[in-house]
Tab-separated table of C-alpha atoms in Angstrom:
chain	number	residue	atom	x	y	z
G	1	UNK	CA	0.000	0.000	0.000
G	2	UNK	CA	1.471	3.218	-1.018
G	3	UNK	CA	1.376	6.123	1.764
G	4	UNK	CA	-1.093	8.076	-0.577
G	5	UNK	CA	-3.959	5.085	0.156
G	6	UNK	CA	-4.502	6.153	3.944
G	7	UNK	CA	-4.795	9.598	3.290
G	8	UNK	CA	-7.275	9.275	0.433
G	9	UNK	CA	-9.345	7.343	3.007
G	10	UNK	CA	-9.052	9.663	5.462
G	11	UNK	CA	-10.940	11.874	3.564
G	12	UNK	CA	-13.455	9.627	1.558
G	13	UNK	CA	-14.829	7.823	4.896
G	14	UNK	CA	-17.753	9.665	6.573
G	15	UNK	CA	-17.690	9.281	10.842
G	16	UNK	CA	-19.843	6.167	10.671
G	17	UNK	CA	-18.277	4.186	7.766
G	18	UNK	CA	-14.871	5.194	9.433
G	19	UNK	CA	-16.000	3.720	12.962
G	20	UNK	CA	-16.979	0.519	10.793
G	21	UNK	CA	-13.861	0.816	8.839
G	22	UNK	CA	-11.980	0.275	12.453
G	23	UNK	CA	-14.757	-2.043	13.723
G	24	UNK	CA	-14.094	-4.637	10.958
G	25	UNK	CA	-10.305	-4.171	11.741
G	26	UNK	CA	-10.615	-4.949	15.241
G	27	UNK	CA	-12.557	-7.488	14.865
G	28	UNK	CA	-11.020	-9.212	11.755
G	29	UNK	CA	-7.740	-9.206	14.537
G	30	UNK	CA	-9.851	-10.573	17.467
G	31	UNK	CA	-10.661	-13.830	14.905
G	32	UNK	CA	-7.091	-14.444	15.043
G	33	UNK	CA	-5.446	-13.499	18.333
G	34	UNK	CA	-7.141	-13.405	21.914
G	35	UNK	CA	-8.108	-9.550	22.558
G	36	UNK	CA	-5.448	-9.042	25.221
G	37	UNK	CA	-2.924	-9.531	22.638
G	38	UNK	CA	-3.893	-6.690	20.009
G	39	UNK	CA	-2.752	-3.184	20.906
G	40	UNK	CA	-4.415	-0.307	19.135
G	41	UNK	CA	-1.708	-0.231	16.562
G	42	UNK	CA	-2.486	-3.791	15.624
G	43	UNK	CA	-6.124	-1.917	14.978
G	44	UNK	CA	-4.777	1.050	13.240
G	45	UNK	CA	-2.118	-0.720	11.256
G	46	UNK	CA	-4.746	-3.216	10.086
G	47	UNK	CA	-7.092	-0.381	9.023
G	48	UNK	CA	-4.337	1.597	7.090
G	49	UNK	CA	-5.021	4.736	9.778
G	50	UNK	CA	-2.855	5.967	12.268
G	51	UNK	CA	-2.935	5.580	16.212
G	52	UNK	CA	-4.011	8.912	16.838
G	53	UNK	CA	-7.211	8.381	14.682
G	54	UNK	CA	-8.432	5.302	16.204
G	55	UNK	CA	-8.027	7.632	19.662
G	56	UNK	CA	-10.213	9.799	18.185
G	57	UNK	CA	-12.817	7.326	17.929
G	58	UNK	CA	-12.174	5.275	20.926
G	59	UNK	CA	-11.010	7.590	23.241
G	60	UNK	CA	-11.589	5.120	26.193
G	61	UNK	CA	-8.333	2.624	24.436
G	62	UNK	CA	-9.080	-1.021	23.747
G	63	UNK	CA	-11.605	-1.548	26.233
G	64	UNK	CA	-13.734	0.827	24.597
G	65	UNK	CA	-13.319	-0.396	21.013
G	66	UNK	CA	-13.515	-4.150	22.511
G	67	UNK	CA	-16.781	-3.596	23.450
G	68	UNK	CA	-17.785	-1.743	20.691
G	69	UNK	CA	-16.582	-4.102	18.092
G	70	UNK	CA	-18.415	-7.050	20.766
G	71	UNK	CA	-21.885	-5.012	20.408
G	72	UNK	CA	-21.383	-4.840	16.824
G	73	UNK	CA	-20.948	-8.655	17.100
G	74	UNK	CA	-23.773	-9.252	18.732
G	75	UNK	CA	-26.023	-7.099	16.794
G	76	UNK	CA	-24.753	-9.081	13.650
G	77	UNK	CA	-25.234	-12.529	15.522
G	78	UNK	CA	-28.765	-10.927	16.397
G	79	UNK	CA	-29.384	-10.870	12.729
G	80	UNK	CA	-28.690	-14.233	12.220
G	81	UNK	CA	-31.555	-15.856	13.959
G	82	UNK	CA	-34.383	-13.541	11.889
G	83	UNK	CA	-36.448	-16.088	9.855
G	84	UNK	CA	-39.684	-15.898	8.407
G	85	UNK	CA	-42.513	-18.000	10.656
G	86	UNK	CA	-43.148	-19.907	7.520
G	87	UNK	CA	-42.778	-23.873	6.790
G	88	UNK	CA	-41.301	-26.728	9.055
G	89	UNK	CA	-39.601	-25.533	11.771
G	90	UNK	CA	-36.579	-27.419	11.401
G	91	UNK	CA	-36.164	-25.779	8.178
G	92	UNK	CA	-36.573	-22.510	9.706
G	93	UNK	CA	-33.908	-23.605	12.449
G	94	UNK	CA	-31.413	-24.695	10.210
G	95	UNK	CA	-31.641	-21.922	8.467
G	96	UNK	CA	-30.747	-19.408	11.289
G	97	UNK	CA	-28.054	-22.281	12.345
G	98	UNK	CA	-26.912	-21.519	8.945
G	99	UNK	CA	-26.066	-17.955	9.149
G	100	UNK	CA	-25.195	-18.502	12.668
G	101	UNK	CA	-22.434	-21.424	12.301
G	102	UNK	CA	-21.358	-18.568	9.462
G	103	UNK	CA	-20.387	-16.243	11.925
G	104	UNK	CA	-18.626	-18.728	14.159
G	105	UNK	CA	-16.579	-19.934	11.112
G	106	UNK	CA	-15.472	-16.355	9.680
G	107	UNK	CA	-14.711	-14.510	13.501
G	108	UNK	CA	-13.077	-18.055	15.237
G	109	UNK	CA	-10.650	-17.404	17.784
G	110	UNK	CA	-12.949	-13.891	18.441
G	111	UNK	CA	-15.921	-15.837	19.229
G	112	UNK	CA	-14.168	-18.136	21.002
G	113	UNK	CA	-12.173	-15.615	23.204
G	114	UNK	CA	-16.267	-13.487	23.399
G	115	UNK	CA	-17.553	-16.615	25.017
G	116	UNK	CA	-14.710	-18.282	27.127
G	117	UNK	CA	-14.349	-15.656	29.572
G	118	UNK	CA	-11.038	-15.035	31.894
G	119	UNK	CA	-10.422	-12.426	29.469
G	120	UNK	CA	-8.770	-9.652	30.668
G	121	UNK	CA	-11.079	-7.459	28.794
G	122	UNK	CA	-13.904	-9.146	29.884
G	123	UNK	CA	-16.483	-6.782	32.102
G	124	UNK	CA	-19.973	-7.267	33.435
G	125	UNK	CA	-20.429	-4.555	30.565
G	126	UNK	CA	-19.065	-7.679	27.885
G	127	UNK	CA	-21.164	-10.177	29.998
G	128	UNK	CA	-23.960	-8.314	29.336
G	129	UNK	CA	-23.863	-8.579	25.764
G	130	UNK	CA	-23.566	-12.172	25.557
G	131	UNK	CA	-25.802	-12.367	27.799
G	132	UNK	CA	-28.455	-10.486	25.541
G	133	UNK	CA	-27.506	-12.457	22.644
G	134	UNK	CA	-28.668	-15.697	23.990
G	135	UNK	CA	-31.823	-14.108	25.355
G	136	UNK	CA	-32.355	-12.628	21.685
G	137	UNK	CA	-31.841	-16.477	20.190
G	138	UNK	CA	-34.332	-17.914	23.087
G	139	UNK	CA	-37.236	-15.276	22.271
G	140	UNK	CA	-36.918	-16.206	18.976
G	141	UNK	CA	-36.607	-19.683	18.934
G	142	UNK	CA	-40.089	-19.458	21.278
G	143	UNK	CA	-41.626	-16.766	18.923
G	144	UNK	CA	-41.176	-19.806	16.020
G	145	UNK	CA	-42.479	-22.339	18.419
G	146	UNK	CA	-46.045	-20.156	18.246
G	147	UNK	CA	-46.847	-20.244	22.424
G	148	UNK	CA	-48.397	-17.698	23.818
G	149	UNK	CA	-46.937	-17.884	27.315
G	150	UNK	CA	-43.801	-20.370	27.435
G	151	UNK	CA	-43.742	-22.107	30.443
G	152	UNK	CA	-40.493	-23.022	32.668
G	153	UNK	CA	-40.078	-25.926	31.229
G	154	UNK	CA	-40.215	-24.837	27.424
G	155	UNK	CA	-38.079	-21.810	28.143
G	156	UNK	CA	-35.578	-23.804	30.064
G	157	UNK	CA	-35.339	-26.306	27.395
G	158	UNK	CA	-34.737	-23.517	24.535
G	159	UNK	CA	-31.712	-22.187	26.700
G	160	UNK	CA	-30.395	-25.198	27.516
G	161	UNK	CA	-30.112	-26.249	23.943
G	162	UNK	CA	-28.739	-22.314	22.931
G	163	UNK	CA	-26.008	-22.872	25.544
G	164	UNK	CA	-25.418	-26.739	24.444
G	165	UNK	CA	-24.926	-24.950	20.478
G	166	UNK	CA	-22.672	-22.473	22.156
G	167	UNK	CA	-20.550	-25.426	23.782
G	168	UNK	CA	-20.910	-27.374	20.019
G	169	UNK	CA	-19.797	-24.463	18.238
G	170	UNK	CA	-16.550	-24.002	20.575
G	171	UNK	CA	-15.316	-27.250	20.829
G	172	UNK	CA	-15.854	-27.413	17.073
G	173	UNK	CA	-13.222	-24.136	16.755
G	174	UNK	CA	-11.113	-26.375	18.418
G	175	UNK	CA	-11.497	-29.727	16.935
G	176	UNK	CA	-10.067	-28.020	13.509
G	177	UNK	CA	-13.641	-27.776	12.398
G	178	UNK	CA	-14.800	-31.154	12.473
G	179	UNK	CA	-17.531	-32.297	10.933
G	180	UNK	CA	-18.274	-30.073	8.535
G	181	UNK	CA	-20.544	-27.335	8.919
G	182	UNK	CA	-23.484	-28.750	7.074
G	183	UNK	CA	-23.721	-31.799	8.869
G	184	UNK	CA	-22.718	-30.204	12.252
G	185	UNK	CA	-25.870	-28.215	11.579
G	186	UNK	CA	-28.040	-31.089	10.733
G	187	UNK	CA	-26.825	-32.592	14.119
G	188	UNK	CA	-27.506	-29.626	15.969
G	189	UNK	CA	-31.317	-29.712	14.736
G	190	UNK	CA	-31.808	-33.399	15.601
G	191	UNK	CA	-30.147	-32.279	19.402
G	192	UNK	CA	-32.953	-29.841	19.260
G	193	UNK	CA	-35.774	-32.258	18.018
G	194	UNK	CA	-34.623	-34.812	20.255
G	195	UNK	CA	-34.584	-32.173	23.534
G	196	UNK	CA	-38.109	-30.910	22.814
G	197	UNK	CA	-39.529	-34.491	22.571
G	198	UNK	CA	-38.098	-35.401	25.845
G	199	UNK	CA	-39.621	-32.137	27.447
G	200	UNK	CA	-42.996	-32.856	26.018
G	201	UNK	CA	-43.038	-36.559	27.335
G	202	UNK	CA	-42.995	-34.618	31.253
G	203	UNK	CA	-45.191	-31.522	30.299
G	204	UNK	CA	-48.032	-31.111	28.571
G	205	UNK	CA	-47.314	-27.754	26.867
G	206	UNK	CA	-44.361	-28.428	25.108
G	207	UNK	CA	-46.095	-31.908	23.835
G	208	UNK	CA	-48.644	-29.485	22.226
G	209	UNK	CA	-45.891	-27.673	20.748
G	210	UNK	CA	-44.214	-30.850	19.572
G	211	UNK	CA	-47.519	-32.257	17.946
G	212	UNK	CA	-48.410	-29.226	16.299
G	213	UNK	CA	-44.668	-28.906	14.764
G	214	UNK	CA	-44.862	-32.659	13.674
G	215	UNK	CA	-47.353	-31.678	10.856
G	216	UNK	CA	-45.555	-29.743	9.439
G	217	UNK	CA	-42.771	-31.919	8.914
G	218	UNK	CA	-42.463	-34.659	5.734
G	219	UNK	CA	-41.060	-37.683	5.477
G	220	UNK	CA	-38.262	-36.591	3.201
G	221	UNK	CA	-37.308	-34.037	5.591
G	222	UNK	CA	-35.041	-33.876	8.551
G	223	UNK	CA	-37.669	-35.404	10.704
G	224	UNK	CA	-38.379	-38.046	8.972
G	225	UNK	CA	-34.811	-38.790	8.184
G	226	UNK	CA	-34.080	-38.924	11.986
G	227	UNK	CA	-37.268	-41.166	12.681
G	228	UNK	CA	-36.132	-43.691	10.513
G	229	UNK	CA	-32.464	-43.704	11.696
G	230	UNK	CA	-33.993	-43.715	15.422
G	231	UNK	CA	-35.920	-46.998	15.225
G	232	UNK	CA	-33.322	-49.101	14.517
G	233	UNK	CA	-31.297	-47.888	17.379
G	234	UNK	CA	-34.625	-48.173	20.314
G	235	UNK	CA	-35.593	-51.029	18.267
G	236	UNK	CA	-34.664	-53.668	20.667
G	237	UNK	CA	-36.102	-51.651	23.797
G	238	UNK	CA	-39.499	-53.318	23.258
G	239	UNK	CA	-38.817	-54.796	27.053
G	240	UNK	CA	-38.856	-51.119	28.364
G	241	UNK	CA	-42.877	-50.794	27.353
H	1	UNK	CA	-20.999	-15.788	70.691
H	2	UNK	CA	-18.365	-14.761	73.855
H	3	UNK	CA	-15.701	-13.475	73.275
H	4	UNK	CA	-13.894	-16.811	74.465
H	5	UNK	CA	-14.971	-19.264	71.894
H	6	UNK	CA	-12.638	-17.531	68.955
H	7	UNK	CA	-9.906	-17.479	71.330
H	8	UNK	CA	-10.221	-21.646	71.995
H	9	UNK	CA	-10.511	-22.065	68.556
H	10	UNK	CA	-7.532	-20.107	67.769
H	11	UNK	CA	-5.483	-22.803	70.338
H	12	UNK	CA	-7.366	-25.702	69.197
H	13	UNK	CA	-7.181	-26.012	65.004
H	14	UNK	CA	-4.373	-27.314	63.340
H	15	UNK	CA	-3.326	-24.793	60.258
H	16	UNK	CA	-5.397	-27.464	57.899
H	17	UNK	CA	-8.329	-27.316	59.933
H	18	UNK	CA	-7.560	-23.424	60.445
H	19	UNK	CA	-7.544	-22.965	56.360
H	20	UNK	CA	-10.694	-25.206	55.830
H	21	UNK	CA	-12.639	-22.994	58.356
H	22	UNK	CA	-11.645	-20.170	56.774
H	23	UNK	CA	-12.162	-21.428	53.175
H	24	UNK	CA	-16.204	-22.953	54.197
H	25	UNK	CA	-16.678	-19.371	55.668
H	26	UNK	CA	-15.540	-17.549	52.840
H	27	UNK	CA	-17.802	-20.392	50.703
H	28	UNK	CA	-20.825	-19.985	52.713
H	29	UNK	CA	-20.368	-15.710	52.281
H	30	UNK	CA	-19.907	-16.694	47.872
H	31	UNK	CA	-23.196	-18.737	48.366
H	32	UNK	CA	-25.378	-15.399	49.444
H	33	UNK	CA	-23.194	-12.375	48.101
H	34	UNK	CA	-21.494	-12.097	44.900
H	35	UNK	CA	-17.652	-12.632	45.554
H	36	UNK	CA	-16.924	-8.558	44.676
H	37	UNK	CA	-19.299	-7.853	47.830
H	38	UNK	CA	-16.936	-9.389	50.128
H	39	UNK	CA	-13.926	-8.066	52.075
H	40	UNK	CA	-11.439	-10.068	54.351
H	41	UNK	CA	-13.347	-8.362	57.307
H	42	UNK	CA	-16.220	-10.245	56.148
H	43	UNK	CA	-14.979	-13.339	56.043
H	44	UNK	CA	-12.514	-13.046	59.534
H	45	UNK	CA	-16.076	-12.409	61.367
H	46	UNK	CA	-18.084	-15.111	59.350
H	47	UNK	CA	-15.274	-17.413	60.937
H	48	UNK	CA	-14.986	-15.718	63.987
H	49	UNK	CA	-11.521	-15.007	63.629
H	50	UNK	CA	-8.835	-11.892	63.219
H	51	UNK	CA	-8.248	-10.404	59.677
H	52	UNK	CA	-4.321	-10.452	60.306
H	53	UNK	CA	-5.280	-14.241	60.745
H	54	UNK	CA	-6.881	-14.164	57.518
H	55	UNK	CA	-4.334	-12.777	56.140
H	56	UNK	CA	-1.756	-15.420	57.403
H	57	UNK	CA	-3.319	-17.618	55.851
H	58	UNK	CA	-3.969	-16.045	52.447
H	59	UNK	CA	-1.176	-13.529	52.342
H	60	UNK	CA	-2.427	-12.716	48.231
H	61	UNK	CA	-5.805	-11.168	50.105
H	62	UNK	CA	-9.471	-11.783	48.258
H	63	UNK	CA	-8.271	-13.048	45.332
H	64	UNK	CA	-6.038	-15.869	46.931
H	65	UNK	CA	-9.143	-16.733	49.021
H	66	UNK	CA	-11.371	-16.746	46.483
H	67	UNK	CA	-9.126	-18.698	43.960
H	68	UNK	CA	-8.459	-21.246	47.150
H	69	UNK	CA	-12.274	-21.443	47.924
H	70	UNK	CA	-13.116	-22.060	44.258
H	71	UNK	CA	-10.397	-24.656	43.989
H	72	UNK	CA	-11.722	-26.555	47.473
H	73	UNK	CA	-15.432	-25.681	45.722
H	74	UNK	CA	-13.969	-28.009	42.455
H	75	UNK	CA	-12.792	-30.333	44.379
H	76	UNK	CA	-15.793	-31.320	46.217
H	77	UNK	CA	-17.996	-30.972	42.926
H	78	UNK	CA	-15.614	-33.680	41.083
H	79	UNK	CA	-16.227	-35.900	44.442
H	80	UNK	CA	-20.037	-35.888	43.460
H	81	UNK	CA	-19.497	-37.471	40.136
H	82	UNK	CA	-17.808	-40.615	41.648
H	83	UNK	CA	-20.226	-43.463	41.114
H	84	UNK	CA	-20.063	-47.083	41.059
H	85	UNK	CA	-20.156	-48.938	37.519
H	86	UNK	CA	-22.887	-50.799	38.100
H	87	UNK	CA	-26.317	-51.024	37.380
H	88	UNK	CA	-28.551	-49.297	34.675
H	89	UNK	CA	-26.632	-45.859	33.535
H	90	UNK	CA	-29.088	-43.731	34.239
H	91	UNK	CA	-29.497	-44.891	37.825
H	92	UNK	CA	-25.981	-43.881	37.913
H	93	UNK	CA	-26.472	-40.450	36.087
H	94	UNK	CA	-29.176	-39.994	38.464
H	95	UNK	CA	-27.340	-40.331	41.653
H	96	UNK	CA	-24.475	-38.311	40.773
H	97	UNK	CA	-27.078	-35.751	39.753
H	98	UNK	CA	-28.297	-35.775	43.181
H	99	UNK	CA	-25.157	-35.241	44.727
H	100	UNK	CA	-24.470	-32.234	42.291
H	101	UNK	CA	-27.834	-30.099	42.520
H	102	UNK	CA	-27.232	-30.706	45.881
H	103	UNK	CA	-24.056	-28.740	45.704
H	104	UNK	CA	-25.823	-26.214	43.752
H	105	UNK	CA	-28.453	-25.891	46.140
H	106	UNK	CA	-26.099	-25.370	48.595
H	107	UNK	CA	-23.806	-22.595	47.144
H	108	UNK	CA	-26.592	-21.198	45.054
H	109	UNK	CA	-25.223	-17.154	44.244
H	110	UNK	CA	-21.768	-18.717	44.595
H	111	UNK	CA	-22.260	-21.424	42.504
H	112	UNK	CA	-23.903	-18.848	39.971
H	113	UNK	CA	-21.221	-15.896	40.585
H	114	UNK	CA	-18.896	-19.197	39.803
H	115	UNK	CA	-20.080	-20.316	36.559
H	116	UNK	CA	-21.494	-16.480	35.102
H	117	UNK	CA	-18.137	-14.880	34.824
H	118	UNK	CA	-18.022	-11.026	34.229
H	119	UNK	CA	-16.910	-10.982	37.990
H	120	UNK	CA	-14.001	-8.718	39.071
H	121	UNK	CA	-12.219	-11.849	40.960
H	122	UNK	CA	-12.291	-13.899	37.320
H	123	UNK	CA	-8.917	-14.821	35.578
H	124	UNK	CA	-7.447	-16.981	33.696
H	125	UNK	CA	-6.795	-19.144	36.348
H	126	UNK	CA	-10.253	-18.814	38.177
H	127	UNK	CA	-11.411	-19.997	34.232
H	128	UNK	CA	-8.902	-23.343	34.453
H	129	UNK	CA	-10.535	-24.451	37.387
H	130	UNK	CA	-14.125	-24.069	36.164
H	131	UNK	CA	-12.693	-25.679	32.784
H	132	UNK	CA	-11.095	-28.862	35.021
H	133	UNK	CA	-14.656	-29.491	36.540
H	134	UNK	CA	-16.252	-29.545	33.184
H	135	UNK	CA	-13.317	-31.986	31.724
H	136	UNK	CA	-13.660	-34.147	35.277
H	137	UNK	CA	-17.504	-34.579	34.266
H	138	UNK	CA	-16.822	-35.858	30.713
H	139	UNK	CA	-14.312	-38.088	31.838
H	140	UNK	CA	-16.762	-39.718	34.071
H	141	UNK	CA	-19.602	-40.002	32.367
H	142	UNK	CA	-17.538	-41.407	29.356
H	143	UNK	CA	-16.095	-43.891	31.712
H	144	UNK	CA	-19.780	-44.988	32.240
H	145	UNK	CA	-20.310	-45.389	29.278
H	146	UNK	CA	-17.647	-47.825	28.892
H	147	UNK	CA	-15.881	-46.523	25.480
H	148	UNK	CA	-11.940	-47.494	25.100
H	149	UNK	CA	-11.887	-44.757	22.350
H	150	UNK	CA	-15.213	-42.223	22.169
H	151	UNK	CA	-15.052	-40.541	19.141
H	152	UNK	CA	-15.579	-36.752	18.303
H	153	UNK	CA	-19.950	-37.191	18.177
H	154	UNK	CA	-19.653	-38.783	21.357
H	155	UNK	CA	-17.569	-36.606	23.219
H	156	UNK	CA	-19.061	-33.207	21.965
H	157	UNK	CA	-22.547	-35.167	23.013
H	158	UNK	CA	-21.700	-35.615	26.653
H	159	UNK	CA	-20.135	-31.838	26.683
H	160	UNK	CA	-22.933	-30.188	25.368
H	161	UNK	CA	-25.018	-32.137	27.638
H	162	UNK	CA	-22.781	-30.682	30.712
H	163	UNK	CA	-22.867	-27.765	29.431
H	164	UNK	CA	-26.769	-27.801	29.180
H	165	UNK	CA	-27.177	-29.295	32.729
H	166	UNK	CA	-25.110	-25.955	34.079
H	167	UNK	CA	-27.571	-23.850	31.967
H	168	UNK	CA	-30.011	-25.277	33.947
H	169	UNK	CA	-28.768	-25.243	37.008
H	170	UNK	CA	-28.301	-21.281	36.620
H	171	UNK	CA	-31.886	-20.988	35.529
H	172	UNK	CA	-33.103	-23.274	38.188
H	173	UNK	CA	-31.376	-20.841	41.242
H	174	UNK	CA	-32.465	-18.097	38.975
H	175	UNK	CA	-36.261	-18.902	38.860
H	176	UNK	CA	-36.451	-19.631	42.845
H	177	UNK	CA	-35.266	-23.471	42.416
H	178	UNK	CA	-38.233	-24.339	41.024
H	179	UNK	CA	-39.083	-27.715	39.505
H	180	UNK	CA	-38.416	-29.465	43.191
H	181	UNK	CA	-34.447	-31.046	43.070
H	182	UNK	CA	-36.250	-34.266	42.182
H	183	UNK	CA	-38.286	-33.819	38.761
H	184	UNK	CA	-35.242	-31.316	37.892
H	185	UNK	CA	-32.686	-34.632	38.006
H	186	UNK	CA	-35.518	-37.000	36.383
H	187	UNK	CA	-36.001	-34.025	33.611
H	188	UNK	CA	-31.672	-34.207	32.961
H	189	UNK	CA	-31.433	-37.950	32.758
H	190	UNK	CA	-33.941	-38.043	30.169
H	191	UNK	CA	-32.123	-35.289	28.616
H	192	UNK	CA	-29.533	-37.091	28.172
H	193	UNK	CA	-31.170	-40.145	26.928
H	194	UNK	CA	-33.026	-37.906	23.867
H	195	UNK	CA	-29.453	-36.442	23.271
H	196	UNK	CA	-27.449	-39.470	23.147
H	197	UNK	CA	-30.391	-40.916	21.136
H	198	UNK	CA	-30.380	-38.240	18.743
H	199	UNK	CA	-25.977	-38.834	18.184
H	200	UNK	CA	-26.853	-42.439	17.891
H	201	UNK	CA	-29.171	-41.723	14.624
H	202	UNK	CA	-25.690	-40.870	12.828
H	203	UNK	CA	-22.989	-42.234	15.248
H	204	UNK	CA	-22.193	-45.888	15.090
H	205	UNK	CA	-19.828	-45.815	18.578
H	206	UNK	CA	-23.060	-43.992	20.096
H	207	UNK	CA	-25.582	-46.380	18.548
H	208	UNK	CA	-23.697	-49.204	20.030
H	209	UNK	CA	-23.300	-47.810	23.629
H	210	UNK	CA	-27.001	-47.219	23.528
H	211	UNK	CA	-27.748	-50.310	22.268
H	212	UNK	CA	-25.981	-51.648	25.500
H	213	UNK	CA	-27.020	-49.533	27.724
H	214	UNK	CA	-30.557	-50.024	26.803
H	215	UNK	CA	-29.860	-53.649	27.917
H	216	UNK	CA	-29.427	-52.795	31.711
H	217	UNK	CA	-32.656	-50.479	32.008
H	218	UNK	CA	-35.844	-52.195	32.870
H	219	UNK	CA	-39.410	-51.067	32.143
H	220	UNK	CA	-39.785	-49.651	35.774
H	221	UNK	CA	-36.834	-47.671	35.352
H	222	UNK	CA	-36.795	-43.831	34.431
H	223	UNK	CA	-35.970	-45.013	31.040
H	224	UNK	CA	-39.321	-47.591	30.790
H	225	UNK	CA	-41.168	-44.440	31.725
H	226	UNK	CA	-39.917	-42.192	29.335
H	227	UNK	CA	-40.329	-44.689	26.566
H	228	UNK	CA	-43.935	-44.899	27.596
H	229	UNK	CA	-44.804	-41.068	27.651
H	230	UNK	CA	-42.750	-40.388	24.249
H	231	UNK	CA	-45.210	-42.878	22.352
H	232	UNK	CA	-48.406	-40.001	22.517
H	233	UNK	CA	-46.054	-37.586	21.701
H	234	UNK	CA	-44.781	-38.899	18.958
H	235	UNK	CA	-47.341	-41.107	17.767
H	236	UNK	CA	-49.436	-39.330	15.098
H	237	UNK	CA	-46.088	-38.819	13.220
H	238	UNK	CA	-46.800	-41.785	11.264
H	239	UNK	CA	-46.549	-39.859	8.179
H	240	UNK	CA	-42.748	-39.446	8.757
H	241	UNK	CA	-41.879	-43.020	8.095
C-alpha cells in the first residue's frame, strides 16, 4: 500500500463508515489473536489509519473499542436468527443455524475468546452482551415455536439447547472444524428435536408444541430422516414398554 | 458468641483445619453475596476469627481466598461425580445428579457468581478451574459409558449435555429453584437419553453404547417411563416413516 492510500481514506470515509472501517479491523484481529494480545496499533495498522485516529474514535483505548466491536458482534449474531414463521420448523432452524455457524466460522478465535471468559477485557459490561444475545436467540426460537406464554419448562429447554450450540460451536473451533458445517448443523437440529420431545413426554405444553410442529414436517425431511435412523437404534427396547 | 470461643478455637485447630474454616466461611459468604461484595473483614467475622489471621493464611488477600475457595469448591464438585459402575446408567447419572444439585443448592449465588463470569475476581486461572470441573464430568460419564476410544460425536454429546445441565442449574437458582431437586434430576437424565439418542441416529460408537445400555434399564426404570410417555407424543407422526 502506497502512503497516498490512507490519506485518500481519510478523507473519503464519513464518521460512521470510518467507525466501521476500524470495527471490521478490530474485529477481523480478534478472529485471530485473543483480545489481550492486540494493541491499538495492531487496529490502526490493520485499518491503514494511524494511532491517533483510532483515539479519536475510541477515546476510552481497547476496552472501549472491545466492546464496541463485541456489540457490533452481537447485533450481527442478532441478525442471524431472523427467519420468516413460515414452513417446518426445522427448516426454519437450520436456516438461522446456517447464518449462525457462518459467523462462528469467519470470527473463530474472536468468538471463542467473546464466550470463554477469563479475558482480561472481559467486564460485566461484555457479559452483558452475551448475555443479551442468547436471550435474543431464546425469544426467537419461542416466537417460532407459536406459544403464547412459554412455560419453565419450554423456556428452560430452549436455553439449555442455545447454551449446548454455544458449547458445540466451541469445541468445534477447536477440533479443527470437524464435521463439517453442514452436517454439524443437521446434528444440531436433531439435538434440538430430540430435547423438545423429551420435554414434552414430562409436560403437557411443550407436547402441544411438539404435535403441532410434527405436521408440518415430511417424510423426506429432517424429521423423517431422523425417525427412521432412530428406530433401529430403540428397536430392541421393546422390554422397556 | 463470647468473646472466648474464637480465642479456643484459635489454640485448638491445626493450620489445615484453620484454612478449611476459613475457606467454608468464605464459601458460605460466595453462596449469598457475589464474591466482589466481600472483604477479608467479612470473612474473619463469618469465621470468627482476626483479619491479620486471615491474612496469614492467604497472604495474596481476596483473590487468593477466592481462587483457594473455588479450587476446594472443584474439588468437592468432582467428588459428586464418583459413582459405582454398576447397574442401569441412568441410575448412575441420576445419583451423581443428586449429589451435584445438591451442591448447587447449597452454594446457590456462589455457585452462579462461579459459573457467570463477568466478575471482578475472574482470571485466567479462576477460568482453568471451572474448565477442570467440566473436563472431570466428561471423563466420568464417558467412563460410564464404557468406550476405550469415544469418538468426536460422542464426546461433543456428553459436553454439550454438561454444558446444558449448568444452563439449567443457573436458571433453576435463577427462577427460585423451582421444579423441586427431584423432577429437575428426572427431567436431565432423560435429557440425556433424547441427546445421546439423537448422536446415535448418525454415530455408530453412540448407537452401540445405547444399544448396550438399553440392555441394563428395565421397564420400571426412568428409562421404561420415558419410553412410555414419548409414544403419545410422537405417535401421530406416522406420516414421517
Amino acid at each position: 500500500m502506497t502512503s497516498q492510500a490512507p490519506t485518500r481514506a481519510y478523507r473519503r470515509l464519513s464518521v460512521e463508515e470510518r467507525r466501521s472501517q476500524l470495527l471490521d479491523a478490530a474485529l477481523s484481529l480478534f478472529a485471530v489473536r485473543a483480545p489481550e494480545d492486540i494493541s491499538l496499533d495492531d487496529v490502526a495498522e490493520a485499518a491503514g489509519v494511524s494511532r491517533p485516529l483510532v483515539y479519536r474514535y475510541f477515546p476510552g483505548g481497547k476496552q472501549q473499542l472491545y466492546e464496541a466491536a463485541l456489540r457490533s458482534a452481537a447485533e450481527e449474531l442478532e441478525h442471524c436468527f431472523a427467519e420468516p414463521p413460515d414452513g417446518p420448523l426445522t427448516r426454519r432452524l437450520a436456516n438461522a443455524l446456517d447464518r449462525y455457524l457462518a459467523f462462528v466460522d469467519q470470527h473463530d478465535a474472536g468468538f471463542s475468546a467473546l464466550l470463554q471468559g477469563g479475558s482480561v477485557v472481559e467486564t460485566s459490561r461484555t457479559t452483558a452482551i452475551v448475555d443479551g444475545v442468547r436471550r435474543a436467540a431464546a425469544e426467537h426460537i419461542l416466537s417460532h415455536l407459536a406459544v403464547e406464554e412459554p412455560g419453565n419448562r419450554l423456556r428452560m429447554t430452549v436455553r439449555m439447547w442455545i447454551t449446548a450450540v454455544e458449547a458445540a460451536s466451541l469445541i468445534w473451533l477447536d477440533e479443527e472444524k470437524e464435521p463439517p458445517l453442514d452436517e454439524l448443523r443437521d446434528w444440531l437440529v436433531e439435538q434440538f428435536v430430540a430435547c423438545l420431545v423429551a420435554t414434552a413426554a414430562r409436560d403437557e405444553q411443550t407436547a402441544a408444541v411438539v404435535r403441532a410442529a410434527l405436521t408440518l414436517e415430511s417424510a423426506d425431511g429432517p424429521m423423517g430422516s431422523l425417525a427412521r435412523r432412530v428406530l433401529p437404534v430403540v428397536g430392541d427396547a421393546a422390554h422397556l414398554l
